[in-house]
């Protein structure tokens, strides 16, 4: 199959995630914001941190936004604040980034791996129900559920909250990929007792380094989190009242995020258009991500499932050859990774998770990807799939 010159050119310099396009479009504002911090010199907990927290809380519609050093600490801090520790079990999907289960291990508790739904990549409520029975077999106390908004799409919060209530568990939402998403017309941050997010550069709302945030309406939890992120401080700075972490968001990152938050809503709209372009063209050839009516994804990733029997390595190589980058998230589910292979799981093998890990491919996605390029990527992928059948 030969390429015409114009087909080739359209993918020139195509990035998997183009962070430079965003920077270019708001460059002056970013520079002004960074310079302002250099001038006032309050590098730790400067005024921009509080300002950002106010803006984030109002964006989400929640009472408290507590910023911290990264999305992993955000999970860790919530588990610590809720007193989760040895002997406790937390239910975590296996099809996620390592940080979800890592946070559970960091507080000394045990994760129990749950399978996901094939259509949404998110925690399967039926698998969760089954897993809660497993906890009793392990003589551990089932305490909490960690739902993950995989690839930016909210988990099935109605079903999961119902199971949580029936089993006296509380819900933590790992929305590292889902900031800006919506479920039942409410933003991520409103569906659980506490929701965490990450500002890692490649996330939907990313800074220029590490950053994270916790959202909650619970006043008491918010107060403990504010203490924990600064070494467990009390009202007297030199009398720490609990063992905490050093997990503050840098003032510089807060200043950068304030500028990025201004363009975030329009970026989310653009991500949706990119996803629509992909889905419209790919629907008949691969399994496209399902986002149901009452859901809005933040489209951290646009992830397809290749038909059974197709050689993923070969397809990705052929995409790469014409200049289209693609990635596999996640090639190795957590329950199969060395550090987590001995942790309990709902069934010996998590068949949906393992099947997805073998067949998923994520395509270029960001808030600036040209829609004509998205169209051309779709067409090229269809050609490649047809050639590989
Ligand atoms: C990125 C990510 C995290 C961790 O965020 P960091 O800011 O990198 O620590 C946690 N959970 C999920 C699902 C993620 O994608």
Coordinates of C-alpha atoms and ligand atoms in Angstrom, one line a residue:
X1 CA 0.0 0.0 0.0
X2 CA 1.6 3.3 -1.1
X3 CA 1.0 6.7 0.4
X4 CA 0.4 9.8 -1.4
X5 CA 2.5 12.8 -0.4
X6 CA -0.5 14.7 1.1
X7 CA -1.5 11.7 3.3
X8 CA 2.0 11.6 4.6
X9 CA 2.3 15.3 5.4
X10 CA -0.8 15.5 7.5
X11 CA 0.9 13.3 10.2
X12 CA 4.2 15.2 10.2
X13 CA 5.2 16.2 13.8
X14 CA 2.1 14.5 15.2
X15 CA 2.4 13.9 18.9
X16 CA 0.5 11.4 21.0
X17 CA -0.3 14.3 23.4
X18 CA 0.6 17.8 22.1
X19 CA 1.5 19.9 25.2
X20 CA 3.3 22.5 23.1
X21 CA 0.1 23.6 21.2
X22 CA -1.6 24.6 24.5
X23 CA 1.5 26.4 25.7
X24 CA 1.8 28.3 22.5
X25 CA -1.8 29.5 22.7
X26 CA -1.6 30.9 26.3
X27 CA 2.2 31.6 26.4
X28 CA 2.0 35.3 27.5
X29 CA -0.4 34.5 30.3
X30 CA 1.7 31.7 31.6
X31 CA 4.9 33.8 31.5
X32 CA 3.1 36.7 33.3
X33 CA 1.8 34.2 36.0
X34 CA 5.2 32.6 36.5
X35 CA 7.0 36.0 36.7
X36 CA 4.5 37.2 39.3
X37 CA 5.5 34.3 41.6
X38 CA 9.2 34.9 41.0
X39 CA 8.5 38.5 42.1
X40 CA 6.6 37.9 45.3
X41 CA 8.8 34.9 46.2
X42 CA 6.2 32.9 48.2
X43 CA 7.2 29.6 46.6
X44 CA 5.5 27.4 49.2
X45 CA 1.8 27.9 49.9
X46 CA 1.8 31.3 48.2
X47 CA -1.4 33.1 47.4
X48 CA -1.9 31.3 44.1
X49 CA -2.4 28.0 45.9
X50 CA -5.4 29.2 47.8
X51 CA -6.7 31.0 44.7
X52 CA -6.4 27.8 42.7
X53 CA -8.2 25.8 45.4
X54 CA -11.1 28.3 45.4
X55 CA -11.3 28.1 41.6
X56 CA -11.2 24.3 41.5
X57 CA -13.8 24.0 44.2
X58 CA -16.1 26.3 42.3
X59 CA -15.4 24.5 39.0
X60 CA -16.4 21.2 40.6
X61 CA -19.2 22.6 42.8
X62 CA -17.8 21.1 46.0
X63 CA -17.0 22.6 49.4
X64 CA -13.3 21.8 49.7
X65 CA -10.5 21.5 47.2
X66 CA -7.2 20.6 49.0
X67 CA -4.2 20.7 46.7
X68 CA -1.2 18.4 47.2
X69 CA 2.0 17.3 45.6
X70 CA 0.7 14.7 43.2
X71 CA -2.2 12.3 42.4
X72 CA -0.7 9.4 44.3
X73 CA -0.2 11.4 47.5
X74 CA -3.8 12.6 47.1
X75 CA -5.0 8.9 47.3
X76 CA -2.6 8.2 50.1
X77 CA -3.7 11.2 52.1
X78 CA -7.4 10.3 51.9
X79 CA -6.7 6.7 53.0
X80 CA -4.6 8.0 55.9
X81 CA -7.1 10.6 56.9
X82 CA -9.8 7.9 57.0
X83 CA -7.6 5.8 59.2
X84 CA -7.3 2.9 56.7
X85 CA -4.4 0.6 57.8
X86 CA -3.3 -3.0 58.4
X87 CA -6.2 -5.5 58.5
X88 CA -8.4 -3.3 56.2
X89 CA -9.3 -4.2 52.6
X90 CA -9.9 -1.7 49.8
X91 CA -11.5 -2.7 46.5
X92 CA -9.5 -1.5 43.5
X93 CA -9.9 -2.3 39.8
X94 CA -6.9 -4.1 38.3
X95 CA -7.1 -2.3 35.0
X96 CA -5.6 1.0 36.2
X97 CA -2.3 2.7 36.8
X98 CA -0.2 1.3 39.7
X99 CA -0.7 4.3 41.9
X100 CA -4.3 3.2 42.7
X101 CA -3.2 0.1 44.5
X102 CA 0.1 1.5 45.6
X103 CA -1.7 4.1 47.9
X104 CA -3.5 1.2 49.6
X105 CA -0.3 -0.6 50.3
X106 CA 1.4 2.6 51.5
X107 CA -1.0 2.7 54.4
X108 CA -0.5 -1.0 55.2
X109 CA -3.9 -2.1 54.0
X110 CA -4.7 -4.8 51.4
X111 CA -6.1 -4.1 48.0
X112 CA -8.5 -6.6 46.5
X113 CA -8.5 -6.5 42.7
X114 CA -11.8 -6.3 41.0
X115 CA -12.6 -6.9 37.3
X116 CA -13.9 -4.1 34.9
X117 CA -16.6 -3.8 32.4
X118 CA -15.6 -4.5 28.8
X119 CA -17.5 -1.5 27.4
X120 CA -16.3 1.2 29.8
X121 CA -13.0 0.0 31.2
X122 CA -14.4 0.9 34.6
X123 CA -15.0 -1.2 37.8
X124 CA -17.7 -3.8 37.2
X125 CA -20.3 -3.5 40.0
X126 CA -21.1 -7.2 39.9
X127 CA -17.4 -8.1 40.3
X128 CA -17.2 -5.7 43.2
X129 CA -20.2 -7.4 44.9
X130 CA -18.4 -10.7 44.6
X131 CA -15.1 -9.2 45.9
X132 CA -16.7 -8.0 49.1
X133 CA -17.4 -11.7 50.0
X134 CA -13.8 -12.5 49.3
X135 CA -12.7 -10.0 52.0
X136 CA -14.5 -12.1 54.6
X137 CA -12.6 -15.2 53.4
X138 CA -9.3 -13.4 54.0
X139 CA -10.5 -12.3 57.5
X140 CA -9.9 -8.7 56.5
X141 CA -12.2 -5.8 57.2
X142 CA -13.7 -4.5 54.0
X143 CA -13.6 -0.7 54.4
X144 CA -13.5 1.2 51.2
X145 CA -14.0 1.1 47.5
X146 CA -11.7 3.0 45.1
X147 CA -13.5 3.6 41.8
X148 CA -11.2 4.8 39.0
X149 CA -12.5 7.1 36.1
X150 CA -10.5 5.2 33.5
X151 CA -9.4 7.2 30.5
X152 CA -11.5 10.1 31.7
X153 CA -14.9 8.4 31.8
X154 CA -16.7 8.4 35.2
X155 CA -17.2 5.0 36.9
X156 CA -20.8 3.7 37.4
X157 CA -21.3 5.7 40.6
X158 CA -25.0 5.0 41.2
X159 CA -24.4 1.3 41.2
X160 CA -21.1 1.5 43.2
X161 CA -22.5 4.0 45.8
X162 CA -25.5 1.6 46.3
X163 CA -23.1 -1.3 47.0
X164 CA -21.1 0.9 49.3
X165 CA -24.1 1.8 51.3
X166 CA -25.4 -1.8 51.5
X167 CA -22.0 -3.0 52.8
X168 CA -21.1 -0.1 55.1
X169 CA -18.1 1.0 52.9
X170 CA -17.1 4.4 51.9
X171 CA -16.2 5.5 48.4
X172 CA -13.0 7.1 47.1
X173 CA -12.9 8.2 43.5
X174 CA -9.5 8.1 41.7
X175 CA -10.2 10.7 39.1
X176 CA -6.6 11.3 38.1
X177 CA -7.8 10.9 34.5
X178 CA -11.3 12.2 35.0
X179 CA -11.0 15.8 36.1
X180 CA -13.6 17.7 34.1
X181 CA -15.8 14.7 33.4
X182 CA -19.5 14.6 34.4
X183 CA -22.0 12.0 35.6
X184 CA -25.7 12.8 36.0
X185 CA -24.9 16.4 35.3
X186 CA -22.4 16.6 38.2
X187 CA -18.7 17.1 37.8
X188 CA -16.0 14.7 38.9
X189 CA -15.4 15.5 42.5
X190 CA -19.1 15.1 43.5
X191 CA -19.7 11.4 43.3
X192 CA -17.8 10.0 46.3
X193 CA -16.9 10.9 49.9
X194 CA -13.6 12.1 48.5
X195 CA -12.3 12.4 44.9
X196 CA -8.7 12.8 43.9
X197 CA -7.1 14.0 40.8
X198 CA -3.6 14.5 39.3
X199 CA -2.0 17.5 37.5
X200 CA 0.7 15.4 35.9
X201 CA 1.4 17.1 32.6
X202 CA -0.3 14.5 30.4
X203 CA -3.6 14.4 32.4
X204 CA -6.6 16.4 31.2
X205 CA -5.6 19.4 33.4
X206 CA -1.9 19.2 33.7
X207 CA 0.8 21.4 35.2
X208 CA 4.5 21.7 34.4
X209 CA 5.6 19.1 37.0
X210 CA 3.8 17.2 39.6
X211 CA 0.6 18.2 41.3
X212 CA -2.6 16.8 42.7
X213 CA -5.9 17.7 44.5
X214 CA -8.6 16.2 46.7
X215 CA -12.2 17.2 46.5
X216 CA -14.7 16.7 49.3
X217 CA -17.8 18.1 51.0
X218 CA -16.8 16.7 54.3
X219 CA -15.6 19.5 56.6
X220 CA -13.9 17.1 59.1
X221 CA -12.1 15.2 56.4
X222 CA -11.0 18.4 54.8
X223 CA -9.5 19.7 58.0
X224 CA -7.5 16.4 58.6
X225 CA -6.3 16.5 55.0
X226 CA -5.0 20.1 55.4
X227 CA -3.1 19.0 58.4
X228 CA -1.7 15.7 56.9
X229 CA -0.3 17.4 53.8
X230 CA 1.8 19.7 56.0
X231 CA 3.5 17.1 58.3
X232 CA 0.3 16.7 60.4
X233 CA 0.4 20.3 61.6
X234 CA -1.9 21.5 64.4
X235 CA -3.0 25.1 65.0
X236 CA 0.4 25.7 66.6
X237 CA 2.9 25.3 63.8
X238 CA 5.5 23.7 66.0
X239 CA 3.2 21.2 67.7
X240 CA 2.4 18.5 65.1
X241 CA -0.7 16.6 66.1
X242 CA -0.4 13.6 63.7
X243 CA 2.1 11.9 61.4
X244 CA 1.7 13.5 58.0
X245 CA 3.5 14.0 54.7
X246 CA 5.2 16.8 53.0
X247 CA 2.7 17.1 50.2
X248 CA 2.1 20.7 49.2
X249 CA 1.4 21.9 45.7
X250 CA 4.2 24.4 44.6
X251 CA 3.0 28.0 44.2
X252 CA 4.5 28.0 40.7
X253 CA 2.4 25.0 39.6
X254 CA -0.7 26.7 41.1
X255 CA 0.0 29.8 39.1
X256 CA 0.4 27.7 35.9
X257 CA -2.8 25.8 36.7
X258 CA -4.8 29.0 37.2
X259 CA -4.0 30.0 33.6
X260 CA -4.7 26.5 32.2
X261 CA -8.0 26.2 34.1
X262 CA -9.3 29.3 32.1
X263 CA -9.0 27.4 28.8
X264 CA -9.9 24.0 30.2
X265 CA -13.6 24.1 29.4
X266 CA -12.9 24.8 25.7
X267 CA -10.3 22.1 25.7
X268 CA -12.8 19.6 27.0
X269 CA -15.2 20.5 24.2
X270 CA -12.4 20.0 21.7
X271 CA -11.5 16.6 23.2
X272 CA -15.1 15.6 22.8
X273 CA -15.0 16.6 19.1
X274 CA -11.9 14.6 18.5
X275 CA -13.5 11.6 20.2
X276 CA -16.6 12.0 18.1
X277 CA -14.5 12.1 15.0
X278 CA -12.7 8.9 15.9
X279 CA -15.9 7.1 17.0
X280 CA -17.9 8.0 13.9
X281 CA -15.2 6.6 11.6
X282 CA -14.1 3.6 13.7
X283 CA -17.4 2.3 15.0
X284 CA -17.7 -0.5 12.4
X285 CA -14.1 -1.7 12.6
X286 CA -13.0 -1.7 16.3
X287 CA -14.7 -1.5 19.7
X288 CA -15.0 2.2 20.4
X289 CA -15.3 3.5 24.0
X290 CA -18.8 3.5 25.3
X291 CA -19.9 6.8 27.0
X292 CA -23.5 6.5 28.0
X293 CA -26.1 9.2 28.0
X294 CA -25.7 10.5 31.5
X295 CA -21.9 10.5 31.3
X296 CA -19.4 13.0 29.9
X297 CA -15.8 11.9 29.5
X298 CA -12.8 14.1 30.0
X299 CA -11.1 12.0 27.3
X300 CA -7.7 11.6 29.0
X301 CA -7.3 8.9 26.5
X302 CA -9.2 7.7 23.4
X303 CA -8.9 3.9 23.7
X304 CA -10.1 1.3 21.3
X305 CA -10.3 -2.5 21.5
X306 CA -8.9 -4.2 18.5
X307 CA -10.9 -7.2 17.0
X308 CA -9.7 -10.6 18.3
X309 CA -6.9 -12.1 16.3
X310 CA -5.4 -8.9 15.0
X311 CA -1.7 -8.4 15.7
X312 CA -1.5 -5.3 17.9
X313 CA 2.2 -4.9 17.7
X314 CA 2.1 -5.0 13.9
X315 CA -0.8 -2.5 13.7
X316 CA 0.9 0.0 16.0
X317 CA 4.1 -0.4 13.9
X318 CA 2.2 0.3 10.7
X319 CA 0.6 3.4 12.3
X320 CA 4.0 4.6 13.5
X321 CA 5.5 4.1 10.0
X322 CA 3.1 6.8 8.6
X323 CA 3.8 9.0 11.6
X324 CA 0.8 8.2 13.9
X325 CA 1.9 7.5 17.5
X326 CA -0.2 5.2 19.6
X327 CA 0.2 3.7 23.1
X328 CA -1.0 0.8 25.2
X329 CA -2.7 1.6 28.5
X330 CA -2.4 -0.7 30.3
X331 CA -0.4 -3.6 29.0
X332 CA 0.0 -5.4 32.3
X333 CA -2.9 -5.4 34.7
X334 CA -2.0 -4.7 38.4
X335 CA -2.9 -8.2 39.6
X336 CA -0.2 -9.6 37.2
X337 CA 2.5 -7.1 38.1
X338 CA 5.4 -8.4 40.3
X339 CA 4.7 -6.1 43.3
X340 CA 1.0 -6.9 43.4
X341 CA 0.9 -10.5 42.2
X342 CA 0.3 -11.9 45.7
X343 CA -2.6 -9.5 46.6
X344 CA -6.1 -10.9 46.7
X345 CA -8.4 -10.7 43.7
X346 CA -12.0 -11.5 43.1
X347 CA -11.3 -14.6 41.0
X348 CA -8.0 -16.2 40.1
X349 CA -8.0 -14.6 36.7
X350 CA -9.7 -11.3 35.8
X351 CA -10.8 -12.3 32.4
X352 CA -12.1 -9.0 31.1
X353 CA -9.1 -7.0 32.4
X354 CA -6.7 -9.5 30.9
X355 CA -8.5 -9.6 27.6
X356 CA -8.5 -5.7 27.4
X357 CA -4.8 -5.6 28.3
X358 CA -4.1 -7.7 25.2
X359 CA -6.2 -5.7 22.8
X360 CA -6.4 -2.0 23.7
X361 CA -4.7 0.8 21.8
X362 CA -4.9 4.5 22.6
X363 CA -4.8 7.1 19.8
X364 CA -3.5 10.7 19.8
X365 CA -5.7 12.9 22.0
X366 CA -5.5 16.4 23.3
X367 CA -7.4 19.7 23.4
X368 CA -5.8 21.0 20.2
X369 CA -5.6 18.0 17.8
X370 CA -6.8 19.2 14.4
X371 CA -10.1 17.5 13.5
X372 CA -8.9 16.9 10.0
X373 CA -5.9 15.1 11.4
X374 CA -8.2 13.0 13.6
X375 CA -10.3 12.2 10.5
X376 CA -7.1 11.2 8.6
X377 CA -5.9 9.0 11.6
X378 CA -9.2 7.2 11.6
X379 CA -9.1 6.6 7.9
X380 CA -5.5 5.3 8.0
X381 CA -6.3 3.0 10.9
X382 CA -9.3 1.6 9.0
X383 CA -7.0 0.9 6.0
X384 CA -4.5 -0.8 8.2
X385 CA -7.1 -2.9 10.0
X386 CA -8.6 -4.0 6.6
X387 CA -5.1 -4.9 5.3
X388 CA -4.5 -7.0 8.4
X389 CA -7.7 -9.0 8.4
Ligands
LIG1 C1 -1.8 9.4 36.9 C2 -2.6 8.5 37.8 C3 -2.4 8.5 39.2 C4 -1.2 9.2 39.9 O1 -1.1 10.5 39.7 P1 0.4 11.1 39.9 O2 0.1 12.6 39.9 O3 1.2 10.7 38.7 O4 0.9 10.7 41.2 C5 -3.3 7.8 40.0 N1 -4.3 7.0 39.4 C6 -4.5 7.0 38.1 C7 -5.6 6.2 37.5 C8 -3.6 7.8 37.2 O5 -3.9 7.7 35.9

